[in-house]
Coordinates of N, CA, C and O in Angstrom, one line a residue:
X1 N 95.1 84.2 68.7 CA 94.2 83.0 68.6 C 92.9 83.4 67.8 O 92.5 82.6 66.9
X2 N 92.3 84.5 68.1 CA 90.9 84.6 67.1 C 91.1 85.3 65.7 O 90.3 85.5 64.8
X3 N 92.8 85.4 65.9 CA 92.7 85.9 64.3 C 93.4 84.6 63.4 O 93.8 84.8 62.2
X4 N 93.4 83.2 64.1 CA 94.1 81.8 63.4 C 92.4 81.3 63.3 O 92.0 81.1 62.2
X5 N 91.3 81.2 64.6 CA 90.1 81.1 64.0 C 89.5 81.3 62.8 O 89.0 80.4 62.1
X6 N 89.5 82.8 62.7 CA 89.2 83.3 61.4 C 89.7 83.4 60.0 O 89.0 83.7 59.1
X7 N 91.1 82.9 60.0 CA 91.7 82.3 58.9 C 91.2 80.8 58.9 O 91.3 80.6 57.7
X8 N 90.9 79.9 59.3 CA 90.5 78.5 59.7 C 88.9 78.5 58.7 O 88.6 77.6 57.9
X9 N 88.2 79.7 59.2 CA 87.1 79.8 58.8 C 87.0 80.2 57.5 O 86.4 79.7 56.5
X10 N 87.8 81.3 57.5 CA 87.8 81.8 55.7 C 88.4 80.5 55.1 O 88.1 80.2 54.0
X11 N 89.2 79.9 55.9 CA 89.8 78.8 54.9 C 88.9 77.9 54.0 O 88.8 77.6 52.8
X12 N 88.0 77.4 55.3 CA 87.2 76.3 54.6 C 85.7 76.5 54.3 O 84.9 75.6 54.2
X13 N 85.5 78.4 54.1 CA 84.2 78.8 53.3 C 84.7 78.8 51.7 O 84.0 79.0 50.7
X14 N 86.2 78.6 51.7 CA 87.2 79.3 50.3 C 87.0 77.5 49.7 O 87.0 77.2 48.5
X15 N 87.0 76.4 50.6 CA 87.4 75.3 50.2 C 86.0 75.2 49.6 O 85.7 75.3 48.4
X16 N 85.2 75.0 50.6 CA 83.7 74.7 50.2 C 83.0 75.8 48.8 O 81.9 75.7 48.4
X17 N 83.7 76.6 48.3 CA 82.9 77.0 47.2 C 83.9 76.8 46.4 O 83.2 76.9 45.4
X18 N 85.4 76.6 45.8 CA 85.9 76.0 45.8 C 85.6 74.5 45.0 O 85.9 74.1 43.9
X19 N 85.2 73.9 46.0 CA 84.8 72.4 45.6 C 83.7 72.1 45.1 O 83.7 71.1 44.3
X20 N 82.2 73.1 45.6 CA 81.2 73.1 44.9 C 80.9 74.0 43.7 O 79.9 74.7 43.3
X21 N 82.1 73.9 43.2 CA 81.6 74.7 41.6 C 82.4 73.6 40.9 O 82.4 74.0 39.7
X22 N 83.0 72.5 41.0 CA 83.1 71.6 40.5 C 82.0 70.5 39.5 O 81.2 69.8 40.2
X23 N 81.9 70.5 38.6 CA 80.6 69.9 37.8 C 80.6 68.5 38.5 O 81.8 68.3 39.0
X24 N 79.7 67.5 38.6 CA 79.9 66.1 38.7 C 79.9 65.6 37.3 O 79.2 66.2 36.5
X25 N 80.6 64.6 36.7 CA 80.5 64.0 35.6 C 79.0 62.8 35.8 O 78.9 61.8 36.5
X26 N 78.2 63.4 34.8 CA 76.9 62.6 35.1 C 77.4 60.6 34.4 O 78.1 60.3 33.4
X27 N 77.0 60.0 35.2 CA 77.0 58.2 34.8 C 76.9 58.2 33.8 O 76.3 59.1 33.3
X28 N 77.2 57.2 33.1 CA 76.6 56.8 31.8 C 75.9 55.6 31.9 O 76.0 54.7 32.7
X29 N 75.1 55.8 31.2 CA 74.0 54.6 30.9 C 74.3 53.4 29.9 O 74.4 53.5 28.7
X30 N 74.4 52.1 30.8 CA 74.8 50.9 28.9 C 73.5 50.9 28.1 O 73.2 49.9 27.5
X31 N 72.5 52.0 28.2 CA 71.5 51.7 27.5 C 70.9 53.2 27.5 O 70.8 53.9 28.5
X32 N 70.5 53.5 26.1 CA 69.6 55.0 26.1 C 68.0 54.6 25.5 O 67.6 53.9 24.5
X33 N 67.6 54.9 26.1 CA 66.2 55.1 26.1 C 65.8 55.7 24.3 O 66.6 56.3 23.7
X34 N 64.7 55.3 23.9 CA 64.4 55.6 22.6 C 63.3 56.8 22.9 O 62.7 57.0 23.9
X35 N 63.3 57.7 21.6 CA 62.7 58.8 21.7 C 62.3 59.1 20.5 O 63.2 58.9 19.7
X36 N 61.1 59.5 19.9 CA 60.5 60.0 19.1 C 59.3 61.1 19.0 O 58.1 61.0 19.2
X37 N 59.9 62.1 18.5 CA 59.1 63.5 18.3 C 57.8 63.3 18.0 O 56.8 63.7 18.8
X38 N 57.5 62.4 16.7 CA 56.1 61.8 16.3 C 55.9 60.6 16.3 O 56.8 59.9 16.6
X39 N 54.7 59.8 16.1 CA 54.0 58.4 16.0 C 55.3 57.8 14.9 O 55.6 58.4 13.9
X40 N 56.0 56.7 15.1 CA 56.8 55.9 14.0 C 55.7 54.4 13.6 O 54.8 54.1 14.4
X41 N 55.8 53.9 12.8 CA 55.1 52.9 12.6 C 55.9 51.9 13.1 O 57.1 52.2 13.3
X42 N 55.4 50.6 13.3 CA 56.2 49.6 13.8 C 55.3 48.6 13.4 O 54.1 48.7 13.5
X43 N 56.4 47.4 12.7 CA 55.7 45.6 12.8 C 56.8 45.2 13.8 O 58.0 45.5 14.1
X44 N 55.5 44.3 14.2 CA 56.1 43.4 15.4 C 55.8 41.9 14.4 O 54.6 42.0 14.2
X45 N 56.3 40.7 13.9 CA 56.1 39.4 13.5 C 56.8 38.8 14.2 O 58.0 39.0 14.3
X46 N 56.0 37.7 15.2 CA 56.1 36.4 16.0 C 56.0 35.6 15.5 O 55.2 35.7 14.6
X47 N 56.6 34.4 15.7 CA 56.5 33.4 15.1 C 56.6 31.9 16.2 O 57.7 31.6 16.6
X48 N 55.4 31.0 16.5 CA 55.9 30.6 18.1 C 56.5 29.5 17.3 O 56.3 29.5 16.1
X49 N 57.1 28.7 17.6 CA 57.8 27.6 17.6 C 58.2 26.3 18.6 O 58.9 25.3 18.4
X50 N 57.5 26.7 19.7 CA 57.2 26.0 21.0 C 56.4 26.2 22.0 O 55.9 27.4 21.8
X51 N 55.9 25.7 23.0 CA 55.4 26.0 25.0 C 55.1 24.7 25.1 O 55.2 23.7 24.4
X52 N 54.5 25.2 26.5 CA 54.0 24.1 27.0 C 52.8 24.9 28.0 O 52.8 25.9 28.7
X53 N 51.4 23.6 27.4 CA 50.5 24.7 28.2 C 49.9 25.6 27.6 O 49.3 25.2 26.6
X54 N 49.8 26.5 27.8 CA 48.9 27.9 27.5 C 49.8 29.1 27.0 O 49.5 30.2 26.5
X55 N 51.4 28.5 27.5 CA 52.6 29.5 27.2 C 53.4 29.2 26.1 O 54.2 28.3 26.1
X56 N 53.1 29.9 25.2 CA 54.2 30.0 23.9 C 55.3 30.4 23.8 O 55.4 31.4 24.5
X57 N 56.4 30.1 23.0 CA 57.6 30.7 22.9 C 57.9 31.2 21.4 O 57.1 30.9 20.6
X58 N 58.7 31.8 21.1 CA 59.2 31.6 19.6 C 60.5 32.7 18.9 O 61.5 33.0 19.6
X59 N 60.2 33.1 17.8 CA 61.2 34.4 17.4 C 60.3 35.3 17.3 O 59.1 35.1 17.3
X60 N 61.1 36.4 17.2 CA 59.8 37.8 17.0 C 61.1 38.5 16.2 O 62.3 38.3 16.6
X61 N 60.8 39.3 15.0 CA 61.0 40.2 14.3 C 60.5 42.1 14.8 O 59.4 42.5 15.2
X62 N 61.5 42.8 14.6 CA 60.7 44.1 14.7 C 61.1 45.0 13.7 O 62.3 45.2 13.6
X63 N 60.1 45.7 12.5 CA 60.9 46.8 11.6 C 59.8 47.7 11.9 O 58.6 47.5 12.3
X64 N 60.8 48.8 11.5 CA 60.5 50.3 11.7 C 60.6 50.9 12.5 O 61.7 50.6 13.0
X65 N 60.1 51.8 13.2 CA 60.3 52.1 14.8 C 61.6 51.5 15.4 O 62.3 52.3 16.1
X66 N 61.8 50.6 15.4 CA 62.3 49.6 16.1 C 63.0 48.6 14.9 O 62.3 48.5 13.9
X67 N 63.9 48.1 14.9 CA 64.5 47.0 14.0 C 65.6 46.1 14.6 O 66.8 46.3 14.4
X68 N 65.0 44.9 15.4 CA 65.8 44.5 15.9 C 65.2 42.5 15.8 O 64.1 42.1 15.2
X69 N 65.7 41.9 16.1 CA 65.1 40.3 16.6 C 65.2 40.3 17.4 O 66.0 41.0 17.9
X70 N 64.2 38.9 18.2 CA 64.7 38.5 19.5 C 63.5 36.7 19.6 O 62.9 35.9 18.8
X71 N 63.8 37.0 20.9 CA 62.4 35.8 21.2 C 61.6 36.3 22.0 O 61.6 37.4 22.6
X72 N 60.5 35.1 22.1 CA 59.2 35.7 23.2 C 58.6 34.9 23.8 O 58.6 33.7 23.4
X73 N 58.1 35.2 24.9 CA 57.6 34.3 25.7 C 55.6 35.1 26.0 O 55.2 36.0 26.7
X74 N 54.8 34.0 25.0 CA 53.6 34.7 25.4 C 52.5 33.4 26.2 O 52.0 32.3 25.8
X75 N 52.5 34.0 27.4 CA 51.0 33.7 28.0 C 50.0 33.7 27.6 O 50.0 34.4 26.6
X76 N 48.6 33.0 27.8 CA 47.4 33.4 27.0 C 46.7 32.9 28.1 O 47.0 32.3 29.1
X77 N 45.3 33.3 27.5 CA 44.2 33.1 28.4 C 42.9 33.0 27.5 O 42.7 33.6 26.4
X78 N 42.1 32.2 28.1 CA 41.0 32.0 26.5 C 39.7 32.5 27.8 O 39.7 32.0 29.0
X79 N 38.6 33.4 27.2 CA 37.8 33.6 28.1 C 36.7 33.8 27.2 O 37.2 34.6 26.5
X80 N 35.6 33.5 26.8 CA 35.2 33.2 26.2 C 35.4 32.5 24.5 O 35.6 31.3 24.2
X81 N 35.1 33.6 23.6 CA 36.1 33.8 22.3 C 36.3 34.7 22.0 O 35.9 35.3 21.0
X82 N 37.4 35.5 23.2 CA 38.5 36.2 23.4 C 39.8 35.5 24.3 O 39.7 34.9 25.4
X83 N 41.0 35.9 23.5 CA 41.8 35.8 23.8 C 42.8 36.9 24.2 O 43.3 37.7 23.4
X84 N 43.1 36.8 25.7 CA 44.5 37.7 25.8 C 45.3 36.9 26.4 O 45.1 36.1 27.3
X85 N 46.4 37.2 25.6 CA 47.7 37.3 26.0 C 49.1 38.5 26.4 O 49.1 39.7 25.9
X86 N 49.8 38.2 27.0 CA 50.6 38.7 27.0 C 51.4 38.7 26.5 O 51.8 37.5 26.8
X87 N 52.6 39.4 25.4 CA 53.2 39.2 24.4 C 55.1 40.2 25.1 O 55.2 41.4 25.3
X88 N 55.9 39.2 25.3 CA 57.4 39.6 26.1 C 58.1 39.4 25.0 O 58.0 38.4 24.3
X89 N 58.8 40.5 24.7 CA 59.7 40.1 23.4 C 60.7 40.4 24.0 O 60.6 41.1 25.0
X90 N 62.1 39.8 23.6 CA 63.1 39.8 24.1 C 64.3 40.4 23.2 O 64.5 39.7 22.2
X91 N 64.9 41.3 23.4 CA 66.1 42.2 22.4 C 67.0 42.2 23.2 O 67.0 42.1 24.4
X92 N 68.1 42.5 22.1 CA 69.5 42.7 23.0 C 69.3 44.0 23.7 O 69.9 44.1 24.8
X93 N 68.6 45.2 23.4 CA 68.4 46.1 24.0 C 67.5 46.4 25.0 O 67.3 47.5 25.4
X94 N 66.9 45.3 25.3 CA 65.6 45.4 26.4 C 64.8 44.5 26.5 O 65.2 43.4 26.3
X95 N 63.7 44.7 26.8 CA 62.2 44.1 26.9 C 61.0 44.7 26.4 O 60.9 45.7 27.1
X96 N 60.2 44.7 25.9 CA 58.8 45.1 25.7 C 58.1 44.1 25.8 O 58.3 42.9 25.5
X97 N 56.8 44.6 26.4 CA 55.8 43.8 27.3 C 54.7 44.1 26.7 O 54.3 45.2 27.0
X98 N 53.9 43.3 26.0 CA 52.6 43.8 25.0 C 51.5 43.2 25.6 O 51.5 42.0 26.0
X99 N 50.4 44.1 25.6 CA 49.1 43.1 25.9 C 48.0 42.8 24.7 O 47.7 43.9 24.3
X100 N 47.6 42.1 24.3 CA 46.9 41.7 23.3 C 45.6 40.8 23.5 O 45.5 39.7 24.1
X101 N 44.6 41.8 22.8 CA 43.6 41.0 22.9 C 42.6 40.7 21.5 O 42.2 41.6 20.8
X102 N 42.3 39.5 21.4 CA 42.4 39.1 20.0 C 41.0 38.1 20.0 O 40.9 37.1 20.8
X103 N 40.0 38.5 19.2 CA 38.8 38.1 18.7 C 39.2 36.3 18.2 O 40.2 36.0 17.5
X104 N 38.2 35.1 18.8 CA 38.9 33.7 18.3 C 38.1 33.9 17.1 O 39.0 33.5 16.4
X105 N 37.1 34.1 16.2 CA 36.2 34.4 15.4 C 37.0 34.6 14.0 O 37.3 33.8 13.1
X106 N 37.3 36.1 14.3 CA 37.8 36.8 13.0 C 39.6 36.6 13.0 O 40.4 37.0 12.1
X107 N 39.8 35.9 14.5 CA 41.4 36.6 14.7 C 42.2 37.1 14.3 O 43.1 36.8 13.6
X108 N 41.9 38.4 14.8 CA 42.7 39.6 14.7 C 41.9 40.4 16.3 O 41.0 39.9 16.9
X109 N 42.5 41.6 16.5 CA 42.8 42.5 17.5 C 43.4 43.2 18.0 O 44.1 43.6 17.1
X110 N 43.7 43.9 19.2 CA 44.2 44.9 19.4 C 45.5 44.9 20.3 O 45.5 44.2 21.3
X111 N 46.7 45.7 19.9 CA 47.8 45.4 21.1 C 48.3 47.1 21.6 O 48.4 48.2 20.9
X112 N 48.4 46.7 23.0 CA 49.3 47.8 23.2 C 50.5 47.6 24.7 O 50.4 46.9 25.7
X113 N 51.6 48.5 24.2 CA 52.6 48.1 25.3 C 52.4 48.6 26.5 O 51.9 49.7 26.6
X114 N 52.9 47.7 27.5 CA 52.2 47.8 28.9 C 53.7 48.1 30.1 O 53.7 48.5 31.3
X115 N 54.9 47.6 29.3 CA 55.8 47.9 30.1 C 57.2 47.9 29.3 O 57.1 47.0 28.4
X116 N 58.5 48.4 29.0 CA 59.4 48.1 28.5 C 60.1 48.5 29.5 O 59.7 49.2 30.5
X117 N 61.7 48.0 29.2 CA 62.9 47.8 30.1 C 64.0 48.5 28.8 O 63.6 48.6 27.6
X118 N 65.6 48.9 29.3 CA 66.4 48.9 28.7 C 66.3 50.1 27.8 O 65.8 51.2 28.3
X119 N 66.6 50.0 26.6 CA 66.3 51.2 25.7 C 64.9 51.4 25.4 O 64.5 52.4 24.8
X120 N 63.8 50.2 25.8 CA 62.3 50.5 25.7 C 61.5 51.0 27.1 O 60.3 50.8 27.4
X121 N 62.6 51.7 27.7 CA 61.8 51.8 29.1 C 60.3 52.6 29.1 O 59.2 52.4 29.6
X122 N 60.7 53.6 28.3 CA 59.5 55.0 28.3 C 59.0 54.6 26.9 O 58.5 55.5 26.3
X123 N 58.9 53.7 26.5 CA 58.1 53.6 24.9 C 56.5 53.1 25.0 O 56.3 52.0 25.6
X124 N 55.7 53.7 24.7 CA 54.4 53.4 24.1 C 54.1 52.9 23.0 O 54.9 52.9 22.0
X125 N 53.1 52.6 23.1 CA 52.3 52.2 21.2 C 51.2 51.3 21.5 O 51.1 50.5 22.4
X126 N 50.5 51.5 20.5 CA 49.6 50.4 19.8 C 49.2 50.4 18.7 O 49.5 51.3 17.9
X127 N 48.3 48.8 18.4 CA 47.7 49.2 17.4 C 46.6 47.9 16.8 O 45.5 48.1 17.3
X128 N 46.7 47.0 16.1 CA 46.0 46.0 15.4 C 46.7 45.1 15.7 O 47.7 45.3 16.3
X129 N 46.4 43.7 15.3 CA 47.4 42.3 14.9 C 46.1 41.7 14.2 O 44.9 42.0 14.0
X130 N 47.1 40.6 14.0 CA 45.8 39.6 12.9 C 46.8 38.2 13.3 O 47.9 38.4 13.8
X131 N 46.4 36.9 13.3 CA 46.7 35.5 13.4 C 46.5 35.3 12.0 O 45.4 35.5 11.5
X132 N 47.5 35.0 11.4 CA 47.3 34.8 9.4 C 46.9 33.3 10.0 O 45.9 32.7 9.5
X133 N 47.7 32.7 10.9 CA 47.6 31.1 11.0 C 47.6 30.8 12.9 O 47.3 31.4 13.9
X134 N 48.4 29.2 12.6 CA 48.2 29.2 14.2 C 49.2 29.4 14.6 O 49.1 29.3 15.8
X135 N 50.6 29.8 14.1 CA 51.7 29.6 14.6 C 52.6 31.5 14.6 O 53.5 31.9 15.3
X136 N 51.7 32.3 13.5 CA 52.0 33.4 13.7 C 51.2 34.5 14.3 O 50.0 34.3 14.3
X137 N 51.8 35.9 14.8 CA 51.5 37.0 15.1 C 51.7 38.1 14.5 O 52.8 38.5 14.6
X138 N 50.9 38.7 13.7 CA 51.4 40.2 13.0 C 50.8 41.5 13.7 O 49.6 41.7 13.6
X139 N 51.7 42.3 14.4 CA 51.5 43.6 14.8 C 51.9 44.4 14.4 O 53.1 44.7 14.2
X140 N 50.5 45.4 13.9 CA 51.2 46.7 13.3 C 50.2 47.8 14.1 O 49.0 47.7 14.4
X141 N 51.3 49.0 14.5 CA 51.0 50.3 14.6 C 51.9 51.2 14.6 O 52.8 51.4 13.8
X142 N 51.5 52.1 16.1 CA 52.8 53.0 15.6 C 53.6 53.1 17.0 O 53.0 52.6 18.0
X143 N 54.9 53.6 17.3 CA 55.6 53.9 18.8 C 55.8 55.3 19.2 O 56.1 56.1 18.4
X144 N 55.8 55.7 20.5 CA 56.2 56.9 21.0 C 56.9 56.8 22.0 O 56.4 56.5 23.1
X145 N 58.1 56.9 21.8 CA 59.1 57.7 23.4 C 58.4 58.5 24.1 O 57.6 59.2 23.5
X146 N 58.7 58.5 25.5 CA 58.5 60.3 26.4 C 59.6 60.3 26.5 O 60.2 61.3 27.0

């Protein structure tokens, strides 16, 4: 009897290492995260073409850093003569979430990203924009992965 124990026991210290030297196959992701060693430059051009309200819609353009289309959905807020908004651009690869705050004066100002999703989860940047008119947005700076 204590020598069927002890085979019982070696059996399942032999299973258990055994089993844990087995690698797991890590998940895959339908989406990789973007990454960059240094600053890339990036335009963002919006273009609204609709809202209702204080919320705009339209297409958004992206080259460099980034080169993709999509649309957007931007919020605004007028507080004195400053305006921020928030600027949601929409890609097949994600979301980026910009905040922008823009002089009504000279219009132009400053953007930077505040949240991305998908392959823009970990992405940063900022930089300038300018309103050429009433219907567009031009952002330029640069992007960083972590």
């Amino acid at each position: 009897m204590k020598r069927s124990i002890i085979s019982i026991i070696a059996a399942c210290i032999m299973a258990f290492f055994m089993l844990s030297s087995f690698k797991t196959i890590p998940s895959v992701s339908t989406s990789k995260s973007l990454t960059f060693d240094r600053a890339a430059p990036i335009t963002f051009f919006g273009s609204i073409t609709g809202g209702i309200g204080t919320t705009y819609t339209g297409f958004v353009q992206a080259t460099g850093g980034i080169n993709a289309s999509g649309t957007f959905v931007m919020p605004t807020e007028v507080l004195g003569m400053a305006l921020h908004c928030i600027f949601i651009l929409s890609f097949p690869a994600g979301t980026i979430t910009i905040r922008m705050n823009c002089n009504m004066v000279t219009l132009n100002g400053q953007w930077q990203i505040i949240e991305g999703t998908g392959a823009y989860q970990n992405l940063k940047g900022g930089g300038s924009l300018i309103m050429p008119n009433d219907t567009d947005e031009i952002l330029t700076g640069t992007l960083r992965g972590i």
